[in-house]
């Protein structure tokens, strides 16, 4: 088989832990020749953080609900259709030999632009680094519309965000991100720690399963909060 893109279907799967990582190994029947090739998906990295790319990809092409990984093992024989990119690569144990491997797996018709990761998760991890790179006085480019130089902080992301839900008729589709933005806007003088304390005093449920209606209640509670006054070290003036 030559390197390139082929249609494929799932054949079998196994779930195991190695070096602290949660891995799903899947075997695919690739191309007209039905070449059996394996692909390893990492659901959780060694540091315990989720690998959202592989997690979302498996959910997309298999219909997995994202909870019990053994469902993948039990149902992989259903021949889920995918598109794969295969390549001849040096072996891990025998670098002098070339082996045919699945380099990429995509849902059928889904090999376009990669899906953006959740904003809250990305900003929680990389926001401070981006602000440090921007510096106190970022260079302004007059050829483009000015943008905010200080990125807003992100809500504490303890769980993966819920899947998008259809907004109620005539209503607003409240989300984790929109509620966090509302909390920041309504509490401009609060510190990050204070914002997080407020957030978890209001959001007490499992964020991964909250619906638009649940987030609407959070948004209503946030709107009732009083604004925290700015901190000052000065004595009040007598007039």
PDB file of C-alpha atoms in Angstrom:
ATOM      1  CA  UNK A   1       0.000   0.000   0.000  1.00  0.00           C
ATOM      2  CA  UNK A   2       1.246   3.464  -0.909  1.00  0.00           C
ATOM      3  CA  UNK A   3       1.239   6.397   1.477  1.00  0.00           C
ATOM      4  CA  UNK A   4      -1.817   8.626   1.162  1.00  0.00           C
ATOM      5  CA  UNK A   5      -5.429   9.123   2.201  1.00  0.00           C
ATOM      6  CA  UNK A   6      -7.851   6.184   2.362  1.00  0.00           C
ATOM      7  CA  UNK A   7     -11.306   5.322   3.545  1.00  0.00           C
ATOM      8  CA  UNK A   8     -11.315   2.980   6.537  1.00  0.00           C
ATOM      9  CA  UNK A   9     -13.622   1.370   9.088  1.00  0.00           C
ATOM     10  CA  UNK A  10     -13.036   0.426  12.717  1.00  0.00           C
ATOM     11  CA  UNK A  11     -12.450  -3.230  13.475  1.00  0.00           C
ATOM     12  CA  UNK A  12     -11.555  -3.566  17.176  1.00  0.00           C
ATOM     13  CA  UNK A  13     -10.263  -1.557  20.149  1.00  0.00           C
ATOM     14  CA  UNK A  14      -8.663  -1.955  23.557  1.00  0.00           C
ATOM     15  CA  UNK A  15      -8.391   0.360  26.571  1.00  0.00           C
ATOM     16  CA  UNK A  16      -5.345   0.477  28.834  1.00  0.00           C
ATOM     17  CA  UNK A  17      -3.101   2.676  30.951  1.00  0.00           C
ATOM     18  CA  UNK A  18       0.604   3.131  30.223  1.00  0.00           C
ATOM     19  CA  UNK A  19       3.073   5.524  31.883  1.00  0.00           C
ATOM     20  CA  UNK A  20       0.152   7.344  33.525  1.00  0.00           C
ATOM     21  CA  UNK A  21      -1.676   7.841  30.213  1.00  0.00           C
ATOM     22  CA  UNK A  22      -5.151   6.522  29.398  1.00  0.00           C
ATOM     23  CA  UNK A  23      -4.912   5.066  25.885  1.00  0.00           C
ATOM     24  CA  UNK A  24      -7.414   3.634  23.424  1.00  0.00           C
ATOM     25  CA  UNK A  25      -5.781   1.452  20.749  1.00  0.00           C
ATOM     26  CA  UNK A  26      -7.953   0.985  17.665  1.00  0.00           C
ATOM     27  CA  UNK A  27      -7.488  -1.266  14.664  1.00  0.00           C
ATOM     28  CA  UNK A  28      -8.842  -0.098  11.294  1.00  0.00           C
ATOM     29  CA  UNK A  29      -9.454  -1.930   8.040  1.00  0.00           C
ATOM     30  CA  UNK A  30      -7.917   0.486   5.517  1.00  0.00           C
ATOM     31  CA  UNK A  31      -8.608   0.840   1.795  1.00  0.00           C
ATOM     32  CA  UNK A  32      -9.806  -1.674  -0.772  1.00  0.00           C
ATOM     33  CA  UNK A  33      -7.059  -4.077   0.319  1.00  0.00           C
ATOM     34  CA  UNK A  34      -8.471  -4.109   3.899  1.00  0.00           C
ATOM     35  CA  UNK A  35      -5.011  -3.534   5.359  1.00  0.00           C
ATOM     36  CA  UNK A  36      -5.258  -3.832   9.165  1.00  0.00           C
ATOM     37  CA  UNK A  37      -3.486  -0.879  10.799  1.00  0.00           C
ATOM     38  CA  UNK A  38      -3.522   0.419  14.355  1.00  0.00           C
ATOM     39  CA  UNK A  39      -3.846   3.931  15.751  1.00  0.00           C
ATOM     40  CA  UNK A  40      -3.280   4.911  19.398  1.00  0.00           C
ATOM     41  CA  UNK A  41      -5.466   7.633  20.911  1.00  0.00           C
ATOM     42  CA  UNK A  42      -4.475   9.301  24.201  1.00  0.00           C
ATOM     43  CA  UNK A  43      -7.505  10.347  26.272  1.00  0.00           C
ATOM     44  CA  UNK A  44      -5.522  11.575  29.299  1.00  0.00           C
ATOM     45  CA  UNK A  45      -1.887  12.607  29.302  1.00  0.00           C
ATOM     46  CA  UNK A  46       0.684  11.560  31.924  1.00  0.00           C
ATOM     47  CA  UNK A  47       0.094  14.787  33.879  1.00  0.00           C
ATOM     48  CA  UNK A  48      -3.602  13.945  34.188  1.00  0.00           C
ATOM     49  CA  UNK A  49      -4.825  16.583  31.721  1.00  0.00           C
ATOM     50  CA  UNK A  50      -7.308  15.536  29.011  1.00  0.00           C
ATOM     51  CA  UNK A  51      -6.200  15.297  25.386  1.00  0.00           C
ATOM     52  CA  UNK A  52      -9.228  17.049  23.905  1.00  0.00           C
ATOM     53  CA  UNK A  53      -8.195  16.439  20.272  1.00  0.00           C
ATOM     54  CA  UNK A  54      -8.318  12.638  20.550  1.00  0.00           C
ATOM     55  CA  UNK A  55     -11.252  12.727  22.994  1.00  0.00           C
ATOM     56  CA  UNK A  56     -13.435  14.825  20.677  1.00  0.00           C
ATOM     57  CA  UNK A  57     -12.331  12.939  17.559  1.00  0.00           C
ATOM     58  CA  UNK A  58     -13.392   9.537  18.919  1.00  0.00           C
ATOM     59  CA  UNK A  59     -16.735  10.985  20.017  1.00  0.00           C
ATOM     60  CA  UNK A  60     -17.264  12.479  16.573  1.00  0.00           C
ATOM     61  CA  UNK A  61     -16.684   9.368  14.462  1.00  0.00           C
ATOM     62  CA  UNK A  62     -18.004   6.721  16.893  1.00  0.00           C
ATOM     63  CA  UNK A  63     -20.947   8.338  18.690  1.00  0.00           C
ATOM     64  CA  UNK A  64     -19.350   7.635  22.089  1.00  0.00           C
ATOM     65  CA  UNK A  65     -20.944   9.679  24.901  1.00  0.00           C
ATOM     66  CA  UNK A  66     -17.494  10.467  26.316  1.00  0.00           C
ATOM     67  CA  UNK A  67     -17.905   8.685  29.661  1.00  0.00           C
ATOM     68  CA  UNK A  68     -17.088   4.959  29.659  1.00  0.00           C
ATOM     69  CA  UNK A  69     -14.106   4.220  27.350  1.00  0.00           C
ATOM     70  CA  UNK A  70     -14.905   0.504  27.416  1.00  0.00           C
ATOM     71  CA  UNK A  71     -17.965   1.298  25.301  1.00  0.00           C
ATOM     72  CA  UNK A  72     -15.466   1.973  22.486  1.00  0.00           C
ATOM     73  CA  UNK A  73     -13.893  -1.449  22.976  1.00  0.00           C
ATOM     74  CA  UNK A  74     -17.295  -3.170  23.001  1.00  0.00           C
ATOM     75  CA  UNK A  75     -18.633  -1.388  19.906  1.00  0.00           C
ATOM     76  CA  UNK A  76     -15.610  -0.837  17.624  1.00  0.00           C
ATOM     77  CA  UNK A  77     -16.652  -3.863  15.570  1.00  0.00           C
ATOM     78  CA  UNK A  78     -19.596  -1.818  14.259  1.00  0.00           C
ATOM     79  CA  UNK A  79     -17.233  -0.576  11.506  1.00  0.00           C
ATOM     80  CA  UNK A  80     -17.373   3.169  12.104  1.00  0.00           C
ATOM     81  CA  UNK A  81     -16.335   4.896   8.851  1.00  0.00           C
ATOM     82  CA  UNK A  82     -13.357   7.278   8.951  1.00  0.00           C
ATOM     83  CA  UNK A  83     -10.743   8.780   6.649  1.00  0.00           C
ATOM     84  CA  UNK A  84      -7.118   7.984   7.435  1.00  0.00           C
ATOM     85  CA  UNK A  85      -3.758   9.249   6.235  1.00  0.00           C
ATOM     86  CA  UNK A  86      -1.112   6.513   6.157  1.00  0.00           C
ATOM     87  CA  UNK A  87       2.657   6.876   5.818  1.00  0.00           C
ATOM     88  CA  UNK A  88       5.775   4.709   5.857  1.00  0.00           C
ATOM     89  CA  UNK A  89       7.734   5.617   9.004  1.00  0.00           C
ATOM     90  CA  UNK A  90      10.801   4.252  10.853  1.00  0.00           C
ATOM     91  CA  UNK A  91       9.938   1.713  13.523  1.00  0.00           C
ATOM     92  CA  UNK A  92      10.233   2.719  17.172  1.00  0.00           C
ATOM     93  CA  UNK A  93      12.222  -0.394  18.078  1.00  0.00           C
ATOM     94  CA  UNK A  94      13.789  -0.833  14.640  1.00  0.00           C
ATOM     95  CA  UNK A  95      14.504   2.643  13.206  1.00  0.00           C
ATOM     96  CA  UNK A  96      16.325   1.100  10.243  1.00  0.00           C
ATOM     97  CA  UNK A  97      13.076  -0.466   8.978  1.00  0.00           C
ATOM     98  CA  UNK A  98      10.011   1.312   7.583  1.00  0.00           C
ATOM     99  CA  UNK A  99       6.517   0.384   8.728  1.00  0.00           C
ATOM    100  CA  UNK A 100       3.133   1.480   7.407  1.00  0.00           C
ATOM    101  CA  UNK A 101       1.335   3.495  10.082  1.00  0.00           C
ATOM    102  CA  UNK A 102      -1.835   5.527  10.409  1.00  0.00           C
ATOM    103  CA  UNK A 103      -0.618   9.090  10.838  1.00  0.00           C
ATOM    104  CA  UNK A 104      -3.978  10.881  11.070  1.00  0.00           C
ATOM    105  CA  UNK A 105      -7.599   9.851  11.544  1.00  0.00           C
ATOM    106  CA  UNK A 106     -10.491  12.111  10.593  1.00  0.00           C
ATOM    107  CA  UNK A 107     -14.251  11.743  10.670  1.00  0.00           C
ATOM    108  CA  UNK A 108     -15.635  11.248   7.164  1.00  0.00           C
ATOM    109  CA  UNK A 109     -15.673  14.657   5.495  1.00  0.00           C
ATOM    110  CA  UNK A 110     -14.036  16.205   8.526  1.00  0.00           C
ATOM    111  CA  UNK A 111     -10.497  16.749   7.292  1.00  0.00           C
ATOM    112  CA  UNK A 112     -10.877  20.513   7.029  1.00  0.00           C
ATOM    113  CA  UNK A 113      -9.982  23.135   9.599  1.00  0.00           C
ATOM    114  CA  UNK A 114      -9.354  21.660  13.058  1.00  0.00           C
ATOM    115  CA  UNK A 115     -11.996  22.477  15.654  1.00  0.00           C
ATOM    116  CA  UNK A 116     -11.061  25.270  18.053  1.00  0.00           C
ATOM    117  CA  UNK A 117     -10.409  24.229  21.620  1.00  0.00           C
ATOM    118  CA  UNK A 118     -12.502  25.637  24.461  1.00  0.00           C
ATOM    119  CA  UNK A 119     -11.553  29.274  25.103  1.00  0.00           C
ATOM    120  CA  UNK A 120     -11.680  28.924  28.898  1.00  0.00           C
ATOM    121  CA  UNK A 121      -9.293  25.977  28.881  1.00  0.00           C
ATOM    122  CA  UNK A 122      -6.802  27.605  26.490  1.00  0.00           C
ATOM    123  CA  UNK A 123      -6.776  30.967  28.300  1.00  0.00           C
ATOM    124  CA  UNK A 124      -6.444  29.305  31.714  1.00  0.00           C
ATOM    125  CA  UNK A 125      -3.322  27.506  30.537  1.00  0.00           C
ATOM    126  CA  UNK A 126      -1.733  30.005  28.145  1.00  0.00           C
ATOM    127  CA  UNK A 127      -3.293  33.402  28.984  1.00  0.00           C
ATOM    128  CA  UNK A 128      -0.557  34.523  31.402  1.00  0.00           C
ATOM    129  CA  UNK A 129       2.167  33.447  28.959  1.00  0.00           C
ATOM    130  CA  UNK A 130       0.534  35.387  26.113  1.00  0.00           C
ATOM    131  CA  UNK A 131       0.237  38.503  28.300  1.00  0.00           C
ATOM    132  CA  UNK A 132       3.914  38.184  29.224  1.00  0.00           C
ATOM    133  CA  UNK A 133       4.869  37.938  25.542  1.00  0.00           C
ATOM    134  CA  UNK A 134       2.763  40.984  24.667  1.00  0.00           C
ATOM    135  CA  UNK A 135       4.616  43.111  27.238  1.00  0.00           C
ATOM    136  CA  UNK A 136       3.445  46.342  28.874  1.00  0.00           C
ATOM    137  CA  UNK A 137       3.287  48.260  25.559  1.00  0.00           C
ATOM    138  CA  UNK A 138       2.536  45.959  22.617  1.00  0.00           C
ATOM    139  CA  UNK A 139       3.369  47.330  19.164  1.00  0.00           C
ATOM    140  CA  UNK A 140       0.244  48.668  17.455  1.00  0.00           C
ATOM    141  CA  UNK A 141      -0.280  47.760  13.802  1.00  0.00           C
ATOM    142  CA  UNK A 142      -2.079  50.656  12.104  1.00  0.00           C
ATOM    143  CA  UNK A 143      -3.096  48.459   9.174  1.00  0.00           C
ATOM    144  CA  UNK A 144      -5.469  46.459  11.340  1.00  0.00           C
ATOM    145  CA  UNK A 145      -8.302  47.281  13.683  1.00  0.00           C
ATOM    146  CA  UNK A 146      -6.914  47.772  17.234  1.00  0.00           C
ATOM    147  CA  UNK A 147      -7.547  44.882  19.584  1.00  0.00           C
ATOM    148  CA  UNK A 148      -7.566  44.610  23.361  1.00  0.00           C
ATOM    149  CA  UNK A 149      -4.017  44.396  24.669  1.00  0.00           C
ATOM    150  CA  UNK A 150      -4.986  42.591  27.871  1.00  0.00           C
ATOM    151  CA  UNK A 151      -6.600  39.237  27.412  1.00  0.00           C
ATOM    152  CA  UNK A 152      -9.521  38.569  29.810  1.00  0.00           C
ATOM    153  CA  UNK A 153      -8.942  35.906  32.376  1.00  0.00           C
ATOM    154  CA  UNK A 154     -10.707  32.636  31.843  1.00  0.00           C
ATOM    155  CA  UNK A 155     -13.137  30.745  34.101  1.00  0.00           C
ATOM    156  CA  UNK A 156     -11.603  27.960  36.158  1.00  0.00           C
ATOM    157  CA  UNK A 157     -11.854  24.923  33.869  1.00  0.00           C
ATOM    158  CA  UNK A 158     -12.151  21.895  36.148  1.00  0.00           C
ATOM    159  CA  UNK A 159     -14.058  19.799  33.610  1.00  0.00           C
ATOM    160  CA  UNK A 160     -14.382  19.728  29.800  1.00  0.00           C
ATOM    161  CA  UNK A 161     -17.075  22.170  28.643  1.00  0.00           C
ATOM    162  CA  UNK A 162     -20.507  20.760  27.738  1.00  0.00           C
ATOM    163  CA  UNK A 163     -21.446  20.185  24.113  1.00  0.00           C
ATOM    164  CA  UNK A 164     -23.250  23.153  22.503  1.00  0.00           C
ATOM    165  CA  UNK A 165     -27.028  23.061  22.947  1.00  0.00           C
ATOM    166  CA  UNK A 166     -29.747  24.581  20.822  1.00  0.00           C
ATOM    167  CA  UNK A 167     -30.974  27.901  22.316  1.00  0.00           C
ATOM    168  CA  UNK A 168     -34.530  27.942  23.639  1.00  0.00           C
ATOM    169  CA  UNK A 169     -37.129  29.531  21.289  1.00  0.00           C
ATOM    170  CA  UNK A 170     -36.831  33.295  21.552  1.00  0.00           C
ATOM    171  CA  UNK A 171     -34.268  32.990  24.331  1.00  0.00           C
ATOM    172  CA  UNK A 172     -30.515  33.368  24.824  1.00  0.00           C
ATOM    173  CA  UNK A 173     -28.163  30.384  24.708  1.00  0.00           C
ATOM    174  CA  UNK A 174     -26.249  30.959  27.933  1.00  0.00           C
ATOM    175  CA  UNK A 175     -22.925  29.108  28.194  1.00  0.00           C
ATOM    176  CA  UNK A 176     -20.046  28.662  30.624  1.00  0.00           C
ATOM    177  CA  UNK A 177     -18.024  31.287  28.738  1.00  0.00           C
ATOM    178  CA  UNK A 178     -20.837  33.866  28.510  1.00  0.00           C
ATOM    179  CA  UNK A 179     -21.508  33.531  32.258  1.00  0.00           C
ATOM    180  CA  UNK A 180     -17.806  33.919  33.103  1.00  0.00           C
ATOM    181  CA  UNK A 181     -17.580  37.013  30.872  1.00  0.00           C
ATOM    182  CA  UNK A 182     -20.636  38.447  32.627  1.00  0.00           C
ATOM    183  CA  UNK A 183     -19.057  37.810  36.034  1.00  0.00           C
ATOM    184  CA  UNK A 184     -15.837  39.597  35.014  1.00  0.00           C
ATOM    185  CA  UNK A 185     -17.762  42.532  33.512  1.00  0.00           C
ATOM    186  CA  UNK A 186     -19.925  42.861  36.619  1.00  0.00           C
ATOM    187  CA  UNK A 187     -16.976  42.643  39.028  1.00  0.00           C
ATOM    188  CA  UNK A 188     -14.252  44.789  37.397  1.00  0.00           C
ATOM    189  CA  UNK A 189     -12.502  45.401  40.710  1.00  0.00           C
ATOM    190  CA  UNK A 190     -12.316  41.772  41.865  1.00  0.00           C
ATOM    191  CA  UNK A 191      -9.097  39.750  41.763  1.00  0.00           C
ATOM    192  CA  UNK A 192      -8.820  36.417  39.943  1.00  0.00           C
ATOM    193  CA  UNK A 193      -9.047  34.533  43.259  1.00  0.00           C
ATOM    194  CA  UNK A 194     -12.137  36.495  44.272  1.00  0.00           C
ATOM    195  CA  UNK A 195     -13.742  35.823  40.881  1.00  0.00           C
ATOM    196  CA  UNK A 196     -13.113  32.102  41.253  1.00  0.00           C
ATOM    197  CA  UNK A 197     -14.618  32.110  44.773  1.00  0.00           C
ATOM    198  CA  UNK A 198     -17.723  33.873  43.447  1.00  0.00           C
ATOM    199  CA  UNK A 199     -17.903  31.482  40.493  1.00  0.00           C
ATOM    200  CA  UNK A 200     -17.903  28.342  42.644  1.00  0.00           C
ATOM    201  CA  UNK A 201     -20.337  29.860  45.119  1.00  0.00           C
ATOM    202  CA  UNK A 202     -22.844  30.106  42.242  1.00  0.00           C
ATOM    203  CA  UNK A 203     -21.894  27.176  39.990  1.00  0.00           C
ATOM    204  CA  UNK A 204     -22.329  24.157  42.242  1.00  0.00           C
ATOM    205  CA  UNK A 205     -23.323  21.480  39.721  1.00  0.00           C
ATOM    206  CA  UNK A 206     -21.376  19.363  37.259  1.00  0.00           C
ATOM    207  CA  UNK A 207     -20.393  21.889  34.581  1.00  0.00           C
ATOM    208  CA  UNK A 208     -20.002  19.161  31.953  1.00  0.00           C
ATOM    209  CA  UNK A 209     -23.724  18.283  32.137  1.00  0.00           C
ATOM    210  CA  UNK A 210     -25.215  21.768  32.620  1.00  0.00           C
ATOM    211  CA  UNK A 211     -27.731  22.885  30.000  1.00  0.00           C
ATOM    212  CA  UNK A 212     -28.488  26.327  28.602  1.00  0.00           C
ATOM    213  CA  UNK A 213     -31.322  26.588  31.132  1.00  0.00           C
ATOM    214  CA  UNK A 214     -28.876  25.837  33.975  1.00  0.00           C
ATOM    215  CA  UNK A 215     -26.457  28.493  32.698  1.00  0.00           C
ATOM    216  CA  UNK A 216     -29.390  30.935  32.419  1.00  0.00           C
ATOM    217  CA  UNK A 217     -29.916  30.543  36.187  1.00  0.00           C
ATOM    218  CA  UNK A 218     -26.202  31.176  36.732  1.00  0.00           C
ATOM    219  CA  UNK A 219     -26.403  34.310  34.557  1.00  0.00           C
ATOM    220  CA  UNK A 220     -29.391  35.553  36.596  1.00  0.00           C
ATOM    221  CA  UNK A 221     -27.516  34.982  39.875  1.00  0.00           C
ATOM    222  CA  UNK A 222     -24.480  36.836  38.531  1.00  0.00           C
ATOM    223  CA  UNK A 223     -26.650  39.791  37.514  1.00  0.00           C
ATOM    224  CA  UNK A 224     -27.844  40.120  41.122  1.00  0.00           C
ATOM    225  CA  UNK A 225     -24.343  40.425  42.569  1.00  0.00           C
ATOM    226  CA  UNK A 226     -23.291  43.812  43.920  1.00  0.00           C
ATOM    227  CA  UNK A 227     -20.158  45.359  42.418  1.00  0.00           C
ATOM    228  CA  UNK A 228     -17.014  45.017  44.552  1.00  0.00           C
ATOM    229  CA  UNK A 229     -15.561  48.493  45.249  1.00  0.00           C
ATOM    230  CA  UNK A 230     -11.930  49.142  44.219  1.00  0.00           C
ATOM    231  CA  UNK A 231      -9.288  48.582  46.890  1.00  0.00           C
ATOM    232  CA  UNK A 232      -7.561  51.692  48.257  1.00  0.00           C
ATOM    233  CA  UNK A 233      -4.885  52.405  50.790  1.00  0.00           C
ATOM    234  CA  UNK A 234      -5.895  56.038  51.273  1.00  0.00           C
ATOM    235  CA  UNK A 235      -7.927  57.385  54.201  1.00  0.00           C
ATOM    236  CA  UNK A 236     -11.386  58.711  53.224  1.00  0.00           C
ATOM    237  CA  UNK A 237     -11.466  62.473  52.714  1.00  0.00           C
ATOM    238  CA  UNK A 238     -13.480  64.469  55.313  1.00  0.00           C
ATOM    239  CA  UNK A 239     -15.481  66.225  52.579  1.00  0.00           C
TER     240      UNK A 239
END
